[in-house]
Short mmCIF file of C-alpha atoms in Angstrom, two decimals:
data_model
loop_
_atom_site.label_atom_id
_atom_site.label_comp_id
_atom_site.label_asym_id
_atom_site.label_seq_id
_atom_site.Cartn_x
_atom_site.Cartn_y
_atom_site.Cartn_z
CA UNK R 24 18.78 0.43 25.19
CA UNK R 25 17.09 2.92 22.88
CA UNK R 26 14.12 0.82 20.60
CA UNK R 27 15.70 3.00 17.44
CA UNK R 28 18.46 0.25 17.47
CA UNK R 29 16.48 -2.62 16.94
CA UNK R 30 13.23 -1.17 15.28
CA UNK R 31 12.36 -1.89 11.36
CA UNK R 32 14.27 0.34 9.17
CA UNK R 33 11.10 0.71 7.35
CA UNK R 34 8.78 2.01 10.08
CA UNK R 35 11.06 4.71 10.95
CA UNK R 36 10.30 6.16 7.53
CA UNK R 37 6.93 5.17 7.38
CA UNK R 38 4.26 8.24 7.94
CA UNK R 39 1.94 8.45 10.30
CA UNK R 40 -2.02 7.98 8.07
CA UNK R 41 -3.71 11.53 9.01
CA UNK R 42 -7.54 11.19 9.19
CA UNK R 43 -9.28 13.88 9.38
CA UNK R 44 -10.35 15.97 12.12
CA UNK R 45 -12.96 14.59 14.25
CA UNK R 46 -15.57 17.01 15.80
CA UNK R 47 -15.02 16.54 19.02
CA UNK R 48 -11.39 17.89 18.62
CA UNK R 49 -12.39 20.76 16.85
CA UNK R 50 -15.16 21.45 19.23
CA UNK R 51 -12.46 21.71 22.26
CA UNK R 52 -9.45 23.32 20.00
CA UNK R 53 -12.00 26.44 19.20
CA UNK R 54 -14.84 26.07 21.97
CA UNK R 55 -17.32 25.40 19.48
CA UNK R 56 -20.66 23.66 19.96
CA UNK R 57 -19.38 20.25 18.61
CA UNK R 58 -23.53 20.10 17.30
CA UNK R 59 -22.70 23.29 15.16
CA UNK R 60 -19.81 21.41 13.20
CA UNK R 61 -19.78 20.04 9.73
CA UNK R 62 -17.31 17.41 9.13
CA UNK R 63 -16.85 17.41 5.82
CA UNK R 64 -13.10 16.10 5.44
CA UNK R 65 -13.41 12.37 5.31
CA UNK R 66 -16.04 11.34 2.97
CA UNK R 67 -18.81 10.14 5.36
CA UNK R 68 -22.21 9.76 4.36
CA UNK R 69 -24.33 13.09 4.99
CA UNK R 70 -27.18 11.49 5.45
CA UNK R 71 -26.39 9.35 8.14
CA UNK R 72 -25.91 5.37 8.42
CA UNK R 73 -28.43 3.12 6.41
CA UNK R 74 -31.44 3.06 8.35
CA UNK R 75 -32.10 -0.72 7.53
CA UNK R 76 -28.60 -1.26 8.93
CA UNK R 77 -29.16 0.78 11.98
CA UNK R 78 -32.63 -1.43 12.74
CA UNK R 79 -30.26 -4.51 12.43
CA UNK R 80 -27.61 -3.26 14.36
CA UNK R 81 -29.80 -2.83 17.27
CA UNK R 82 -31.38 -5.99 17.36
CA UNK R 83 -27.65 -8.02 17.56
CA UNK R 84 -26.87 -5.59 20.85
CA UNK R 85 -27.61 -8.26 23.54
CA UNK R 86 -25.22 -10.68 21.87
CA UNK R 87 -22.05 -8.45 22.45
CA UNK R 88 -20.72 -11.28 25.04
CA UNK R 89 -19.90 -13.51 21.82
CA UNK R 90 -17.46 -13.78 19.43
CA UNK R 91 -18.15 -12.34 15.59
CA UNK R 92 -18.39 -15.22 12.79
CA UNK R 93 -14.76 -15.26 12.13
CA UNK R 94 -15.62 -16.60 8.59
CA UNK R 95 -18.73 -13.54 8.07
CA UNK R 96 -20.91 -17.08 6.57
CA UNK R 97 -24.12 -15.03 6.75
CA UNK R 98 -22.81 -12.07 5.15
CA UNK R 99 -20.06 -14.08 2.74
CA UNK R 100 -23.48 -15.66 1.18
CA UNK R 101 -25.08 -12.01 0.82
CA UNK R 102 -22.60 -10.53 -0.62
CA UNK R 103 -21.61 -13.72 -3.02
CA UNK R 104 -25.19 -13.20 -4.42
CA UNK R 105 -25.29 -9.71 -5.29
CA UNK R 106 -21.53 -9.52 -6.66
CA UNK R 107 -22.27 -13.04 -8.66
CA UNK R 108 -18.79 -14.65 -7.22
CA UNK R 109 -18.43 -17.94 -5.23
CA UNK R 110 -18.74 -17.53 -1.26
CA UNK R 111 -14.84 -18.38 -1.65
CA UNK R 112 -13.93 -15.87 -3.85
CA UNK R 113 -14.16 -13.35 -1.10
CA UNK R 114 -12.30 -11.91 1.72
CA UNK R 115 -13.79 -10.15 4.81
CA UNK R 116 -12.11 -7.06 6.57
CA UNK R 117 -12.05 -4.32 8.99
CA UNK R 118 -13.16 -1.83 6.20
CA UNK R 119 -11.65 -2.66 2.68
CA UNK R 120 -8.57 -0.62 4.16
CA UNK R 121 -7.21 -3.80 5.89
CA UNK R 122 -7.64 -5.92 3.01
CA UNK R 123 -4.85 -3.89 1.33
CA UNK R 124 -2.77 -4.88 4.49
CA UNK R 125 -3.52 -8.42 3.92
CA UNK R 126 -2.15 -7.42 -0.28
CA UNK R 127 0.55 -5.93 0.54
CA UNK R 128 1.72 -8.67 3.12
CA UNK R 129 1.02 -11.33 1.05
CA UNK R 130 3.17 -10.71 -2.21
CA UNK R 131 5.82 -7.57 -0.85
CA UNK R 132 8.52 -8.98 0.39
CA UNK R 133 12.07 -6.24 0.64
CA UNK R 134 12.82 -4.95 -2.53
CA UNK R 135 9.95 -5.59 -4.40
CA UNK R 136 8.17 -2.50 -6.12
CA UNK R 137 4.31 -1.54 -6.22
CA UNK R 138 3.02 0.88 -8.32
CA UNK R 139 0.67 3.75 -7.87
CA UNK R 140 -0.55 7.17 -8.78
CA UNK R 141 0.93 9.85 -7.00
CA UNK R 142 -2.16 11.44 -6.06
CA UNK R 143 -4.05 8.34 -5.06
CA UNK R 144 -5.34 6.39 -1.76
CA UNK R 145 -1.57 6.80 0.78
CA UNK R 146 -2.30 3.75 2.16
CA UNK R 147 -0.76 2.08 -0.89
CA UNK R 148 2.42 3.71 0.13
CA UNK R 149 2.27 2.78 3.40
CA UNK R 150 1.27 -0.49 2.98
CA UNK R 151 4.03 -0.77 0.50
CA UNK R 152 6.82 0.63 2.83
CA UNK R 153 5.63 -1.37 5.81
CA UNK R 154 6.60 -4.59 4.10
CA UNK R 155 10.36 -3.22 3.15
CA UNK R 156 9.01 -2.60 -0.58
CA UNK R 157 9.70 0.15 -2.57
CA UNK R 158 7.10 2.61 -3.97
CA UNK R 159 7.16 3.60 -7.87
CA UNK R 160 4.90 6.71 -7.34
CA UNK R 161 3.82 7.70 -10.73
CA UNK R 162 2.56 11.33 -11.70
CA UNK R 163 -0.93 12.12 -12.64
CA UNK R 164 -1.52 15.47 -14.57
CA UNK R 165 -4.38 17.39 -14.34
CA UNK R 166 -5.41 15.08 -11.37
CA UNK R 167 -5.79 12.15 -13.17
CA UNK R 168 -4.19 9.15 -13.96
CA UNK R 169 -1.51 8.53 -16.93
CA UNK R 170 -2.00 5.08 -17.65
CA UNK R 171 0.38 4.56 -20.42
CA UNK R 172 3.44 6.40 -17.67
CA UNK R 173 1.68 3.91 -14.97
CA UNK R 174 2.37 1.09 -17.18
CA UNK R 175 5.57 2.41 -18.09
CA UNK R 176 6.39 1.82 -14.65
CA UNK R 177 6.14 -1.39 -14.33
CA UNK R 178 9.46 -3.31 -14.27
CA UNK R 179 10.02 -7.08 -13.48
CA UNK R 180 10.73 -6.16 -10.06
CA UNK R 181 6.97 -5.28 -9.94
CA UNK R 182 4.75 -7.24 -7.83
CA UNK R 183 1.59 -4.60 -7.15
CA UNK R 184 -0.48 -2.05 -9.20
CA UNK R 185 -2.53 -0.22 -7.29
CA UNK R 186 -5.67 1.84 -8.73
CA UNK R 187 -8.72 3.77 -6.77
CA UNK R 188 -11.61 4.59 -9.61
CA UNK R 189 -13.02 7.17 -9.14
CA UNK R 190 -9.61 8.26 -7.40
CA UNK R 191 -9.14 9.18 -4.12
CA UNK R 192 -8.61 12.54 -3.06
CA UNK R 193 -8.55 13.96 -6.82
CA UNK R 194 -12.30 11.95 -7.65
CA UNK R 195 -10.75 11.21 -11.37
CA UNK R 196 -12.69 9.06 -12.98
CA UNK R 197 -11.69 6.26 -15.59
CA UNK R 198 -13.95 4.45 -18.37
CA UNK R 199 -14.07 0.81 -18.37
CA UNK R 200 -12.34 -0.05 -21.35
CA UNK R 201 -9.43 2.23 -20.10
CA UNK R 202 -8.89 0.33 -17.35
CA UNK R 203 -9.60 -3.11 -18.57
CA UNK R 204 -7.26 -2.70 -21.68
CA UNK R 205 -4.80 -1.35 -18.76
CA UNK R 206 -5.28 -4.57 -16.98
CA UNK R 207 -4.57 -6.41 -20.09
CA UNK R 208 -1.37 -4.76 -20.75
CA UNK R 209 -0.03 -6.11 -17.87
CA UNK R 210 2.62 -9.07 -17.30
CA UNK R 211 1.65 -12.37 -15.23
CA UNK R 212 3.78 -11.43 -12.76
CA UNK R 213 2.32 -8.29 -11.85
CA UNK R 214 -1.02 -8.37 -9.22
CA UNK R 215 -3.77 -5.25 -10.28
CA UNK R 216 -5.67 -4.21 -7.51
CA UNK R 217 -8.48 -2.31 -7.88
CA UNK R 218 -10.07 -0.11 -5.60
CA UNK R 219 -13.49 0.12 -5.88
CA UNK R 220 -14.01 2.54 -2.88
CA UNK R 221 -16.61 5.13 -4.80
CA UNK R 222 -17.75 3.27 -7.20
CA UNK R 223 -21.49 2.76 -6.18
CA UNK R 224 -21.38 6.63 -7.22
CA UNK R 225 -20.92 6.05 -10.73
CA UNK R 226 -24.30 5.55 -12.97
CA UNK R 227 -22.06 3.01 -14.67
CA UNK R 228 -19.65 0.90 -12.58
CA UNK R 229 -16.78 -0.88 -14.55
CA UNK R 230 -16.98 -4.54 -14.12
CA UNK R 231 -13.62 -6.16 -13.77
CA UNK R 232 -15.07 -9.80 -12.89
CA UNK R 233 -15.01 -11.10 -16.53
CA UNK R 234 -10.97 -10.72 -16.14
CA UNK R 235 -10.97 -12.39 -12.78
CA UNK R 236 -12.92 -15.33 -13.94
CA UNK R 237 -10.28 -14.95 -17.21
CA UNK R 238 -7.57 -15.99 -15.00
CA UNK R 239 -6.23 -12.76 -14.83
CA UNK R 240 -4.23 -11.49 -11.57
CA UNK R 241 -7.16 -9.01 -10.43
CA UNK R 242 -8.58 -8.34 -7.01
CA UNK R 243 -11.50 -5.94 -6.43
CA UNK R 244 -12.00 -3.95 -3.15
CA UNK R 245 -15.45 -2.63 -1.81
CA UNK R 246 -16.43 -0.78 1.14
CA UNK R 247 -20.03 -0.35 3.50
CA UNK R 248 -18.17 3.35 4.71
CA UNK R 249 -19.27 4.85 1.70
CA UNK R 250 -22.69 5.42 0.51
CA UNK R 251 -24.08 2.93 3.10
CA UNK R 252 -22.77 5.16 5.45
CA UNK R 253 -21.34 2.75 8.25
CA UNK R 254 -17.81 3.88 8.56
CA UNK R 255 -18.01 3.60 11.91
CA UNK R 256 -18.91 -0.25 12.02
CA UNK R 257 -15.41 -0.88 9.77
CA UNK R 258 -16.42 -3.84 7.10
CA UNK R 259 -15.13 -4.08 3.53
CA UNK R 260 -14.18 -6.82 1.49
CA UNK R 261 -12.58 -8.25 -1.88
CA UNK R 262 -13.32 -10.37 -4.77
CA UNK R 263 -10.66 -12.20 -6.61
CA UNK R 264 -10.20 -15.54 -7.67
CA UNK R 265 -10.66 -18.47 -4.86
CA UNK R 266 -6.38 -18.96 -5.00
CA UNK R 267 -6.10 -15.69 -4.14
CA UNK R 268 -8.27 -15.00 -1.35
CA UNK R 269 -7.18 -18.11 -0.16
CA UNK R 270 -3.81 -16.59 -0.03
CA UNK R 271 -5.10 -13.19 1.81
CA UNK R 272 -7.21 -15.56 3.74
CA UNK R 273 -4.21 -17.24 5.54
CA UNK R 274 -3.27 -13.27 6.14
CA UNK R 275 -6.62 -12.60 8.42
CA UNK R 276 -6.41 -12.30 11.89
CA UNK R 277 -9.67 -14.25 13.44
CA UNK R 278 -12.35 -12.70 14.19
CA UNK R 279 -11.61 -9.35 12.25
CA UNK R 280 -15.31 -8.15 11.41
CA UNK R 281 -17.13 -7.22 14.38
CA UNK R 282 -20.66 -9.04 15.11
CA UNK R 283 -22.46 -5.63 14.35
CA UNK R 284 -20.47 -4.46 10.94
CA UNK R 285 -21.93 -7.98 9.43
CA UNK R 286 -25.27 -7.45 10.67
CA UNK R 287 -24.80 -4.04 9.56
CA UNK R 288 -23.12 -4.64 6.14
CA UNK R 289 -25.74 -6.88 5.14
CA UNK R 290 -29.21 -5.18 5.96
CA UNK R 291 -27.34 -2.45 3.77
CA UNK R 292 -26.88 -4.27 0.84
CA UNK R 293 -31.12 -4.20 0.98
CA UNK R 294 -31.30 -1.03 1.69
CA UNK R 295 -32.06 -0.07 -1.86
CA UNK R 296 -33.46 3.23 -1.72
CA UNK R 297 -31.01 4.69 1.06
CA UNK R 298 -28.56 3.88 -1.94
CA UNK R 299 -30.57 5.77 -4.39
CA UNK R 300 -31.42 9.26 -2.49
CA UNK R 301 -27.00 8.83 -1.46
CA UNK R 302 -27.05 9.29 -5.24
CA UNK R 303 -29.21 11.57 -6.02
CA UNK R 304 -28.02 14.03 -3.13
CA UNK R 305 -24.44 13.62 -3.94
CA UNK R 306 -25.05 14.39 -7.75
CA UNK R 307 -27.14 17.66 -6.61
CA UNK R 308 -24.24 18.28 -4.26
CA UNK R 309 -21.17 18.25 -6.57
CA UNK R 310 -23.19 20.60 -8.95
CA UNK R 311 -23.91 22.74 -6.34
CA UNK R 312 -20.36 23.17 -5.29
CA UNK R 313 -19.06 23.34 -8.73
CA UNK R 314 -21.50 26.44 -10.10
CA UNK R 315 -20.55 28.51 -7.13
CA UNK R 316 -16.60 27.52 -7.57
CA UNK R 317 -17.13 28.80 -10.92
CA UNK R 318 -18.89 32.11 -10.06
CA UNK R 319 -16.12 32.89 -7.54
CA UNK R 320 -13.26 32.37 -10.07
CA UNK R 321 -12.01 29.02 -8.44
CA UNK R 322 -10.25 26.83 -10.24
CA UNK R 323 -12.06 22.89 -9.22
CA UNK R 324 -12.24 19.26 -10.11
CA UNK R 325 -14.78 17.08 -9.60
CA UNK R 326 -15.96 13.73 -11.53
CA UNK R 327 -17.30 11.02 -9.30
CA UNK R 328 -17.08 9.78 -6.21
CA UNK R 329 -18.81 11.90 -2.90
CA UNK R 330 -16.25 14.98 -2.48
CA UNK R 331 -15.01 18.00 -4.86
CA UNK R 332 -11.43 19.43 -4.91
CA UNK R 333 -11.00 23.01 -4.97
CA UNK R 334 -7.85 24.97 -5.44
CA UNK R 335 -7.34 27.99 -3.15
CA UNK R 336 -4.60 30.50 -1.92
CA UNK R 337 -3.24 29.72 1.27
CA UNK R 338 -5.13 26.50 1.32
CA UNK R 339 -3.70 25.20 4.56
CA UNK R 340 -4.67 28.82 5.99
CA UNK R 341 -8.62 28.50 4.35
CA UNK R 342 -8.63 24.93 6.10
CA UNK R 343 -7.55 26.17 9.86
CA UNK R 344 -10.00 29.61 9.54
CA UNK R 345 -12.88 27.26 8.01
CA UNK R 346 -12.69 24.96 11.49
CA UNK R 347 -12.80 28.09 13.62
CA UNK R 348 -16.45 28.41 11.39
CA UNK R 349 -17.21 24.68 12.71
CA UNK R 350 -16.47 23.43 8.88
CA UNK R 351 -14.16 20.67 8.85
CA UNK R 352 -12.32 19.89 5.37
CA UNK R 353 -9.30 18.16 3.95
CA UNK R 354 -5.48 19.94 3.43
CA UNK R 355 -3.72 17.80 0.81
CA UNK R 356 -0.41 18.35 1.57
CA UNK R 357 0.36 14.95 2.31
CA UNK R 358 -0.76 14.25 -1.20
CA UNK R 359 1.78 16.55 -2.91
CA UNK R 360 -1.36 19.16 -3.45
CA UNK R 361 -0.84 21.68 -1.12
CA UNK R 362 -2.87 24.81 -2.97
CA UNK R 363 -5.98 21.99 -3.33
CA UNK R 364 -8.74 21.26 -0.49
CA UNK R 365 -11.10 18.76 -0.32
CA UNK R 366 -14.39 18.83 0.39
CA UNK R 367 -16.92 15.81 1.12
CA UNK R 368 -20.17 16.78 -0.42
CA UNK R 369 -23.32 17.31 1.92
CA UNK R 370 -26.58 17.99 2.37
CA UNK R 371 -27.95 21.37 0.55
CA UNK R 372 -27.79 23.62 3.50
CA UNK R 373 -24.72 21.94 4.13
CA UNK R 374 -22.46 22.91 1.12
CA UNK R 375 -24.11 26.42 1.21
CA UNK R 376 -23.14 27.00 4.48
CA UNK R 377 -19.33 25.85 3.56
CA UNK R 378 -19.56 27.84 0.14
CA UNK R 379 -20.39 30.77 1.92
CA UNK R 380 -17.76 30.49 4.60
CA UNK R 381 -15.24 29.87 1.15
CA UNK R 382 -16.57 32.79 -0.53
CA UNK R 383 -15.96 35.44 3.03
CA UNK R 384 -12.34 33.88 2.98
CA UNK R 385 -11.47 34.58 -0.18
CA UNK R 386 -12.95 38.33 -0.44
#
């Protein structure tokens, strides 16, 4: 018997999450020298992992034969400290992408709507349509978020709000009384989560915890594959109120962060002045890429986060003759921006290397 029969209706619709290209493929698609490649598609770190976290890392390697912490205790009391929450406030995942798994399985049940920008993080779509929900996907001019038309979209049939900030792939950036009168506007019955993804990019991060300890329905999401540069190791987590991660709590599988992503995760949080240099090469980055967007005539958006957008003719064209240069970057198709790429911001030699492959392409 065919599995079509007796599948979910909902994963036959669901899309398949495209990362992006990993060097290696590239390297064997074009015959490339895979040490020759810049990746510079999925908003990794340029400069590498924390170094703090690597020293850690490498000192857990001989315990490997045990299990993780299943309940991250070490790492639940770092993090507890520097956020300013209680230990049980928090949830622990497999980067801050599987906490919206745990969101989403939690409080969607069939029929129930979640709401979202149109141009934000997929996964709330496919989070929402893997649960049997329905997705209210809500447009966002000039890149950037309508709030009063996301609000607007909100019916009682609304369980979810989802919001990245700064947004992800568009890097739109919202103030914090924008978002925390947003939050305010919002019936009881209605969860906000926030994505906090980028934030540690900001000079000024908007602090939603006064709400959560409020009594408001708000969960915060952070991530160690950011600026500490350990996507690799997988660890994110969320603050909300102790009912809540309670709730998302009873979601976890055991044993979900490795032994080496909490090790990791929490020599980074020290790791100060890794942090700082992130910044300070990302900032020199994004104004590197946007003075030579503007000298070539390219129309570009950039705000916070770690990557630009650019919008170019034949974009999906640009992106397959910029891998055959060993420069990996992002198509947005998928995000209903197919003239846009995206671009993670690198090192100086780096972006001038991709800026001058751009700038051949185009002439």
């Amino acid at each position: 018997m065919s599995l079509e029969k007796i599948v979910k209706e909902q994963i036959k619709s669901l899309p398949v999450y495209e990362t992006g290209k990993p060097i290696e493929y590239v390297a064997r698609e074009f015959g490339l020298d895979p040490d020759g490649i810049l990746k510079m598609a999925s908003n990794e770190n340029p400069l590498g992992p924390s170094p703090k976290a690597v020293e850690a890392v490498k000192k857990h390697l001989a315990g490997l034969n045990y299990y993780p912490d299943g309940g991250c205790y070490d790492l639940r009391m770092k993090v507890a400290g520097v956020r300013g929450v209680k230990p049980s406030q928090l949830v622990f995942g497999n980067g801050s992408n599987e906490i919206l798994e745990f969101i989403a399985q939690c409080f969607i049940d069939k029929g129930d709507e979640a709401v979202f920008g149109a141009q934000s993080f997929i996964v709330y779509k496919l989070a929402t349509i893997f649960m049997g929900g329905v997705c209210k996907s809500v447009p966002m001019p000039n890149l950037k978020y309508d709030l009063d038309a996301l609000r607007d979209a909100v019916t009682p049939k609304t369980k979810i709000v989802f919001m990245t900030n700064p947004n992800n792939p568009t890097g739109a950036v919202l103030k914090e009384s924008e978002v925390v009168n947003f939050v305010k506007s919002l019936p009881d019955h209605v969860l906000f989560c926030y994505d906090e993804a980028y934030t540690e990019f900001q000079d000024k991060e908007v602090n939603l915890l006064p709400l959560i300890n409020e009594g408001r329905n708000v969960i915060c999401l952070r991530t160690f594959s950011k600026i500490y540069g350990l996507a690799g190791l997988r660890c994110g987590y969320s603050y909300s109120s102790e009912e809540l991660a309670g709730y998302l709590n009873r979601a976890r599988e055991p044993f979900n962060v490795n032994s080496l992503a909490q090790v990791g995760a929490m020599a980074a949080l020290d790791d100060v002045e890794f942090v700082e240099e992130s910044r300070r090469v990302n900032k020199a980055g994004m104004r590197q890429f946007a003075e030579a967007f503007d000298r070539l005539g390219l129309e570009h958006f950039e705000q916070g986060a770690n990557f630009v957008m650019v919008k170019v003719e034949n974009a999906l064209g640009m992106f397959a003759q910029l891998q055959k240069c060993g420069i990996i970057v992002r198509p947005n198709v998928g995000y209903a921006l197919p003239d846009w790429l995206r671009i993670t911001i690198g090192k100086s030699e780096q972006n001038e290397r991709c800026i001058s492959e751009i700038e051949k392409l185009i002439k």
